[in-house]
Amino acid sequence: MINMKKLIEISEVQRTYSIKRKLLEEWKVQFEELEVEAEKLSAFFQRNYENKMIQDNFPPELQELLENRLEGIRLSAKTATRLKRKLNNEKPLEDPPKGFIPIKKTNSNPILELVEKDNQSIFLNFFEEEVDEIIKVNRDQVELLQVDIEMAEKRFFQFIEKALAPIMDGLYNGKLHAKELVIYTNDSFPDYKTEVIEWVSIYEELMEEVNKLLKTYFVGLLIPEKGDYFDELKHDPIAVVEDTEYHNEQIKELVRYGYYYKKTINNQKNFIIRPAQVTVVKNLLEKPADKEKSGHRDEGDINEV
Amino acid sequence: MTIIEKNSPYILGIDLGTSNSAAAVYRQGKSEVIKMGKENTLPSVVSFRSEEEVQVGENAKRKILIDPENTVSFIKREIGTEWKKEFFEKEYRAEDISAEILSKMKELIESQEQFDMRGTPNFAVICIPANFDDNKKKATREAAQLAGLNTLYLLEEPVAASIAYASEIKRDQTILVYDLGGGTFDVSVLKVDTVDDNEPAKFSVLSKEGNPNLGGYDIDKLLMKYICEIFQTESEVNLLDLEADQGISVSELLKAQESVREASEQAKKDFSEVDITNIEIPNLIKDEFGKIHSIDIELTKDEFEELIKDIIQETMDTVSKAVENAELSNQDISRIILVGGSTRIPLVKKEIKNFFNKEPYSNIDPDIVVAQGAAIYGAGLGVPSEETENTNEALEEDQPDSKIIMDNIVTHNLGIEVTAGRFNRIIEKGIELSEDQPIVSNEKQFSNSEPNMTSMRITVFQTSEEVQYVTDEHCICIGEFYLSGIPEGEKNEHRISVKFEVNQQNEVIVSAQLLGSESISNQITIQRN
């Protein structure tokens, strides 16, 4: 005999299916949009690279240094041209699985009438097996949908990590070297300082454009500060260095940004797509510092550009 | 009154790997991997943060570099050895570390929302390498016990992979399992008899070979070195040399190395799908003259394959040996199953195809196939009868429709230590243990090497290789006992019979008896599996 529990169960499966199907459709739309955005970003990079001039009036040494920097920008622009291809490299999302028995189809069925009337079953012995079958079939469909959603998530995160992040990494390195170039120019060619500062602003412009795209898709940057305490949830240590100015496990340097997803995914907030890469201090003579006392930042304390 | 949740009827199939671990259960007619958080696998790394706080998995992995003193990886290599280490004034053995990994897996399984485990996970089939000796098997069992898991069976990894495969294609086949892990390579040849759905599937191990010093990491290293060499030609910067005077700080070189390592790994993966890949790392490093160098290399699959061909050839030599030891020809192998992420490299598939004249089976995820096979085997075993009262009843839809019978071979030469530390073999490696011959036994006679020896120590050893002396690195002591009460007498006066028996449960029973005096005897039972 069908009881209320069964009826709630069938409704619950129907509801879950609708939610997941909607989610998968959203992912499909998002990938289509992302494809367009990737093209736009690539064009932006190319345009900025092509428009970047090195003025003839710069001293030859400075011209040579800037030519060298321009080569790095050319390579970033070249990498950006592959963004769309990298997005499509994975298998494209398929349509939601077919085979789900929708409520509409069971409209003429007393099961649904029962749901509507919120009544106890007295006539439905006959339909018990049918209800069980519907629940089973639909539950299988929900599982298939879940697999597709997970694939979409994976594809998106891989795009961020393997396609966008390397571009950002290159620009971040370029920006660090640019700072040194500005200092050098100030020392060696002070008359050209302003022009060089203007010239190297291209790194910021390109990074900002990548970041705009990331923000649109709810991806935040993890940018730990020098002196922040190492947090294995958000940071990936690449090297340990000695520096008595710092306590053990304090961050000495940010090597490359990390990325996190701002939307909730699998009940998890701030899912880390890629931790920030850092160098961490470890002095031979010091014991690990007391994190509480040293201003350790708790989970969820995430920097954003 | 305390409410205690009943045990889950699902038997966990666990692949307790050297680098990563995975778990699966058999459910609704198929083996299903249980997510370890967001991933299919959990890094087998443990980090001790304080007396109470232990981290396992990805977070622990990130501690390897900054807190190596309190972080352990690759513990599987040490299990069953004398390895011990102190963390926060508490001593840990390798089995204790493995127990931490298993506990974490159990915790993640309990908290997952993928499906209802219908109780506390309690029973497991744990996978072990084909060449694990008795001490390693015992230690693995103990690790599981410490983690609150009841080990129903220790299943050899290649057998598990074959089971996962055979569950998909039900045919009478001879299977070769090619397992290229991160740091090791193993080949096993098995006969899988699944002719009739109504009869139990029968798995017989025909041969096992391996190379403990060869793995996927070697391929990564080669590719990274190759890229660094090209970079050096163009930039005159040697990224791999941290000691040379290049005017670049070690920290800068390490950062650049890490970028190249990641790019190499990605390039390796790319070659599974494309024939050409671009390795582009803008602004990688600044040299001592202020010039910034980038990497912009186009790498073809042909170049990559040329680079790694010797490694792959080495694996094929081992494959050839395994087929030969199974007394088969290449044509006798009906399926080749690939295990381990590095088997995704097209050259592996190409060489296998050249060797066997057939494509390897590629419909199984090589990262999780072992756990999946263990789950199927576990479901066939079911919950032990004495535990059914404390366990929720298994659903009919979660029961496998066929049973599995396991035939095996004696994996090691077994013997005792005799005069001058020599190894005297009593049971030979490779003898078949089957339904028809469930026990293998052999007996040899020895004498007293000294006059008036009233007690004799019998020390039992096993070795995977042919050895002369028990001091050989391959020779491992697995137990010892004494035969006492021998009457005083001349040298060589007494005859002592030593008998070895290996049974289907993989136990070794060693007995010694003074000939002519039945009362003077003793024996030891060494649990193997």
Short mmCIF file of C-alpha atoms in Angstrom, two decimals, chain A:
data_model
loop_
_atom_site.label_atom_id
_atom_site.label_comp_id
_atom_site.label_asym_id
_atom_site.label_seq_id
_atom_site.Cartn_x
_atom_site.Cartn_y
_atom_site.Cartn_z
CA MET A 1 0.00 0.00 0.00
CA ILE A 2 1.30 3.45 -0.85
CA ASN A 3 1.81 5.61 2.16
CA MET A 4 2.50 9.29 2.52
CA LYS A 5 6.20 8.57 2.83
CA LYS A 6 6.26 7.23 -0.72
CA LEU A 7 4.35 10.22 -2.01
CA ILE A 8 6.71 12.63 -0.33
CA GLU A 9 9.59 10.63 -1.77
CA ILE A 10 8.30 10.84 -5.34
CA SER A 11 7.71 14.59 -5.00
CA GLU A 12 11.16 15.04 -3.51
CA VAL A 13 12.82 13.24 -6.43
CA GLN A 14 10.78 15.36 -8.87
CA ARG A 15 11.85 18.53 -7.08
CA THR A 16 15.53 17.53 -6.98
CA TYR A 17 15.41 16.71 -10.67
CA SER A 18 14.01 20.15 -11.51
CA ILE A 19 16.69 21.91 -9.45
CA LYS A 20 19.54 19.91 -10.94
CA ARG A 21 18.27 20.22 -14.47
CA LYS A 22 18.05 23.98 -14.06
CA LEU A 23 21.58 24.01 -12.71
CA LEU A 24 22.88 22.06 -15.68
CA GLU A 25 21.10 24.39 -18.09
CA GLU A 26 22.75 27.33 -16.31
CA TRP A 27 26.16 25.71 -16.78
CA LYS A 28 25.46 25.25 -20.47
CA VAL A 29 24.57 28.91 -20.88
CA GLN A 30 27.61 29.90 -18.84
CA PHE A 31 29.97 27.96 -21.09
CA GLU A 32 28.47 29.59 -24.16
CA GLU A 33 28.97 33.02 -22.61
CA LEU A 34 32.44 32.13 -21.45
CA GLU A 35 33.39 31.20 -24.97
CA VAL A 36 32.48 34.70 -26.13
CA GLU A 37 34.27 36.28 -23.19
CA ALA A 38 37.41 34.24 -23.91
CA GLU A 39 37.42 35.56 -27.48
CA LYS A 40 37.00 39.12 -26.25
CA LEU A 41 39.82 38.73 -23.76
CA SER A 42 42.11 37.32 -26.41
CA ALA A 43 41.32 40.24 -28.71
CA PHE A 44 41.96 42.71 -25.88
CA PHE A 45 45.39 41.16 -25.23
CA GLN A 46 46.28 41.18 -28.91
CA ARG A 47 45.20 44.79 -29.34
CA ASN A 48 47.15 45.96 -26.32
CA TYR A 49 50.25 44.10 -27.42
CA GLU A 50 50.08 45.45 -30.96
CA ASN A 51 49.52 49.01 -29.76
CA LYS A 52 52.39 48.89 -27.35
CA MET A 53 55.11 51.08 -28.80
CA ILE A 54 58.66 51.63 -27.66
CA GLN A 55 59.51 55.21 -28.29
CA ASP A 56 62.49 55.94 -30.49
CA ASN A 57 63.73 58.66 -28.18
CA PHE A 58 64.41 56.14 -25.37
CA PRO A 59 68.09 55.41 -24.76
CA PRO A 60 69.17 52.20 -26.54
CA GLU A 61 69.66 50.28 -23.28
CA LEU A 62 66.18 51.17 -22.12
CA GLN A 63 64.78 50.30 -25.53
CA GLU A 64 66.43 46.90 -25.27
CA LEU A 65 65.00 46.29 -21.79
CA LEU A 66 61.52 47.23 -22.93
CA GLU A 67 61.82 45.06 -26.06
CA ASN A 68 62.59 42.19 -23.71
CA ARG A 69 59.46 42.97 -21.61
CA LEU A 70 57.39 43.27 -24.76
CA GLU A 71 58.42 39.75 -25.72
CA GLY A 72 56.83 38.49 -22.48
CA ILE A 73 53.63 40.41 -23.30
CA ARG A 74 53.62 38.95 -26.80
CA LEU A 75 53.78 35.46 -25.28
CA SER A 76 50.91 36.23 -22.87
CA ALA A 77 48.83 37.45 -25.83
CA LYS A 78 49.74 34.30 -27.75
CA THR A 79 48.65 32.13 -24.81
CA ALA A 80 45.39 34.09 -24.61
CA THR A 81 44.57 33.15 -28.20
CA ARG A 82 44.29 29.53 -27.03
CA LEU A 83 41.69 30.29 -24.35
CA LYS A 84 38.69 29.38 -26.48
CA ARG A 85 40.31 26.17 -27.62
CA LYS A 86 41.12 25.22 -24.04
CA LEU A 87 37.52 25.79 -23.09
CA ASN A 88 36.39 23.45 -25.80
CA ASN A 89 39.10 20.92 -25.20
CA GLU A 90 36.96 19.07 -22.71
CA LYS A 91 33.92 17.19 -23.88
CA PRO A 92 31.05 19.63 -24.48
CA LEU A 93 28.14 19.41 -22.09
CA GLU A 94 25.44 17.09 -23.24
CA ASP A 95 21.74 17.67 -22.93
CA PRO A 96 20.17 16.43 -19.71
CA PRO A 97 19.64 12.67 -19.76
CA LYS A 98 16.39 11.48 -21.20
CA GLY A 99 14.24 8.92 -19.48
CA PHE A 100 12.95 10.94 -16.56
CA ILE A 101 9.28 10.34 -15.93
CA PRO A 102 7.90 13.84 -15.48
CA ILE A 103 4.96 14.72 -13.28
CA LYS A 104 3.09 15.78 -16.38
CA LYS A 105 3.15 12.24 -17.64
CA THR A 106 1.61 10.92 -14.45
CA ASN A 107 -1.13 13.55 -14.45
CA SER A 108 -3.86 11.11 -15.24
CA ASN A 109 -2.52 8.79 -12.61
CA PRO A 110 -4.28 8.63 -9.25
CA ILE A 111 -0.86 8.95 -7.61
CA LEU A 112 -0.72 12.59 -8.55
CA GLU A 113 -4.32 13.12 -7.59
CA LEU A 114 -3.39 11.79 -4.25
CA VAL A 115 -0.53 14.25 -4.01
CA GLU A 116 -2.84 17.05 -4.92
CA LYS A 117 -5.53 16.08 -2.50
CA ASP A 118 -2.99 15.38 0.22
CA ASN A 119 -5.09 12.37 1.06
CA GLN A 120 -4.39 8.98 2.56
CA SER A 121 -4.29 6.10 0.15
CA ILE A 122 -6.96 3.49 0.27
CA PHE A 123 -7.27 2.66 -3.41
CA LEU A 124 -3.70 2.62 -4.42
CA ASN A 125 -2.44 -0.88 -3.75
CA PHE A 126 -2.50 -1.40 -7.44
CA PHE A 127 -0.08 1.44 -8.08
CA GLU A 128 2.55 0.65 -5.51
CA GLU A 129 4.86 -1.13 -7.91
CA GLU A 130 4.40 1.61 -10.45
CA VAL A 131 5.34 4.27 -7.91
CA ASP A 132 8.42 2.32 -6.89
CA GLU A 133 9.44 2.05 -10.51
CA ILE A 134 8.93 5.79 -11.09
CA ILE A 135 11.02 6.62 -8.02
CA LYS A 136 13.78 4.27 -9.12
CA VAL A 137 13.88 5.49 -12.72
CA ASN A 138 13.81 9.13 -11.69
CA ARG A 139 16.41 8.67 -8.99
CA ASP A 140 18.73 7.16 -11.59
CA GLN A 141 18.11 10.18 -13.79
CA VAL A 142 18.92 12.53 -10.92
CA GLU A 143 22.20 10.65 -10.41
CA LEU A 144 23.04 11.01 -14.11
CA LEU A 145 22.28 14.71 -13.92
CA GLN A 146 24.55 15.00 -10.91
CA VAL A 147 27.38 13.36 -12.86
CA ASP A 148 26.91 15.89 -15.67
CA ILE A 149 26.86 18.79 -13.21
CA GLU A 150 30.07 17.58 -11.60
CA MET A 151 31.64 17.32 -15.04
CA ALA A 152 30.60 20.89 -15.79
CA GLU A 153 32.07 22.11 -12.51
CA LYS A 154 35.28 20.25 -13.19
CA ARG A 155 35.49 21.67 -16.71
CA PHE A 156 34.96 25.20 -15.42
CA PHE A 157 37.52 24.91 -12.63
CA GLN A 158 40.03 23.36 -15.01
CA PHE A 159 39.54 26.25 -17.39
CA ILE A 160 40.30 28.69 -14.60
CA GLU A 161 43.29 26.74 -13.32
CA LYS A 162 44.84 25.51 -16.56
CA ALA A 163 43.92 28.25 -19.02
CA LEU A 164 43.32 31.59 -17.27
CA ALA A 165 45.60 31.23 -14.25
CA PRO A 166 48.81 30.62 -16.26
CA ILE A 167 48.17 33.88 -18.16
CA MET A 168 47.73 35.69 -14.89
CA ASP A 169 50.88 34.03 -13.49
CA GLY A 170 52.94 35.31 -16.40
CA LEU A 171 51.56 38.82 -16.02
CA TYR A 172 52.12 38.78 -12.27
CA ASN A 173 55.78 37.86 -12.80
CA GLY A 174 56.02 40.53 -15.49
CA LYS A 175 54.59 43.08 -13.07
CA LEU A 176 57.17 42.18 -10.42
CA HIS A 177 59.99 42.58 -12.92
CA ALA A 178 58.42 45.85 -14.07
CA LYS A 179 58.72 47.25 -10.57
CA GLU A 180 62.42 46.50 -10.65
CA LEU A 181 62.67 48.13 -14.06
CA VAL A 182 61.06 51.29 -12.73
CA ILE A 183 63.58 51.43 -9.89
CA TYR A 184 66.42 50.86 -12.36
CA THR A 185 65.09 53.55 -14.68
CA ASN A 186 64.80 55.96 -11.77
CA ASP A 187 68.46 55.32 -10.95
CA SER A 188 69.88 55.19 -14.46
CA PHE A 189 67.51 57.16 -16.68
CA PRO A 190 65.53 59.44 -14.35
CA ASP A 191 64.29 61.55 -17.24
CA TYR A 192 62.33 58.61 -18.61
CA LYS A 193 60.80 57.42 -15.35
CA THR A 194 57.29 58.69 -16.08
CA GLU A 195 57.21 57.16 -19.55
CA VAL A 196 58.46 53.83 -18.26
CA ILE A 197 55.86 53.81 -15.46
CA GLU A 198 53.20 54.49 -18.08
CA TRP A 199 54.65 51.81 -20.34
CA VAL A 200 54.66 49.05 -17.70
CA SER A 201 51.08 49.86 -16.69
CA ILE A 202 50.13 47.38 -19.42
CA TYR A 203 50.60 44.55 -16.90
CA GLU A 204 47.97 46.06 -14.60
CA GLU A 205 45.61 46.68 -17.52
CA LEU A 206 45.83 43.12 -18.76
CA MET A 207 45.54 41.65 -15.27
CA GLU A 208 42.53 43.81 -14.54
CA GLU A 209 40.84 42.53 -17.69
CA VAL A 210 41.42 38.91 -16.64
CA ASN A 211 40.17 39.73 -13.18
CA LYS A 212 37.00 41.31 -14.60
CA LEU A 213 36.25 38.04 -16.34
CA LEU A 214 36.96 36.07 -13.17
CA LYS A 215 34.66 38.30 -11.13
CA THR A 216 31.85 37.86 -13.66
CA TYR A 217 32.04 34.14 -13.06
CA PHE A 218 32.29 34.44 -9.27
CA VAL A 219 35.95 33.56 -9.05
CA GLY A 220 38.00 35.45 -6.47
CA LEU A 221 41.74 35.83 -6.10
CA LEU A 222 43.69 34.64 -3.09
CA ILE A 223 46.42 37.19 -2.44
CA PRO A 224 48.11 36.57 0.89
CA GLU A 225 50.22 39.43 2.19
CA LYS A 226 53.84 39.21 3.25
CA GLY A 227 53.83 38.19 6.92
CA ASP A 228 50.51 36.39 6.79
CA TYR A 229 50.65 32.99 8.40
CA PHE A 230 50.77 29.98 6.16
CA ASP A 231 47.40 28.28 5.88
CA GLU A 232 47.45 24.90 4.19
CA LEU A 233 43.83 25.35 3.11
CA LYS A 234 44.68 28.33 0.95
CA HIS A 235 48.42 28.29 0.39
CA ASP A 236 50.82 25.99 -1.35
CA PRO A 237 54.43 26.36 -0.21
CA ILE A 238 56.95 26.24 -3.00
CA ALA A 239 60.07 26.84 -0.90
CA VAL A 240 61.12 27.48 2.66
CA VAL A 241 63.54 30.30 3.39
CA GLU A 242 65.38 31.55 6.45
CA ASP A 243 64.63 35.08 7.54
CA THR A 244 64.89 36.12 11.16
CA GLU A 245 62.71 39.16 10.48
CA TYR A 246 59.79 36.75 10.33
CA HIS A 247 58.39 34.03 12.54
CA ASN A 248 58.28 30.46 11.37
CA GLU A 249 55.48 29.72 8.93
CA GLN A 250 55.00 33.36 8.00
CA ILE A 251 54.73 34.06 4.29
CA LYS A 252 57.81 35.70 2.85
CA GLU A 253 56.66 36.05 -0.71
CA LEU A 254 53.64 35.48 -2.91
CA VAL A 255 54.76 33.51 -5.96
CA ARG A 256 51.41 33.38 -7.72
CA TYR A 257 47.79 34.06 -6.92
CA GLY A 258 45.34 31.48 -5.75
CA TYR A 259 41.72 31.23 -6.91
CA TYR A 260 38.48 30.42 -5.13
CA TYR A 261 34.86 30.05 -6.13
CA LYS A 262 32.50 32.44 -4.40
CA LYS A 263 29.33 30.47 -4.98
CA THR A 264 28.46 27.55 -2.72
CA ILE A 265 29.34 24.26 -4.26
CA ASN A 266 28.56 20.92 -2.59
CA ASN A 267 27.64 22.84 0.55
CA GLN A 268 31.12 24.33 0.53
CA LYS A 269 31.68 28.06 0.56
CA ASN A 270 34.82 29.55 -0.97
CA PHE A 271 35.91 26.35 -2.69
CA ILE A 272 39.62 26.65 -3.44
CA ILE A 273 40.23 26.14 -7.15
CA ARG A 274 43.96 26.62 -6.76
CA PRO A 275 45.83 27.65 -3.61
CA ALA A 276 48.13 30.67 -3.70
CA GLN A 277 51.75 29.66 -4.15
CA VAL A 278 54.05 31.14 -1.53
CA THR A 279 57.49 30.94 0.00
CA VAL A 280 57.40 30.37 3.73
CA VAL A 281 59.86 31.26 6.45
CA LYS A 282 61.44 28.56 8.50
CA ASN A 283 64.26 29.55 10.81
CA LEU A 284 66.39 26.79 12.26
CA LEU A 285 66.63 28.41 15.66
CA GLU A 286 63.02 29.30 16.20
CA LYS A 287 60.15 27.07 17.21
CA PRO A 288 56.85 27.45 15.36
CA ALA A 289 55.18 30.64 16.52
CA ASP A 290 51.95 30.62 18.43
CA LYS A 291 49.46 31.41 15.71
CA GLU A 292 46.80 32.80 18.02
CA LYS A 293 49.19 35.33 19.47
CA SER A 294 50.72 36.20 16.11
CA GLY A 295 47.53 37.33 14.50
CA HIS A 296 46.77 34.20 12.53
CA ARG A 297 43.87 34.75 10.13
CA ASP A 298 41.00 32.35 10.33
CA GLU A 299 39.41 30.40 7.53
CA GLY A 300 37.18 32.48 5.30
CA ASP A 301 39.48 35.46 5.59
CA ILE A 302 40.14 35.74 1.89
CA ASN A 303 41.70 38.68 0.08
CA GLU A 304 40.17 39.88 -3.08
CA VAL A 305 41.58 42.25 -5.66
#
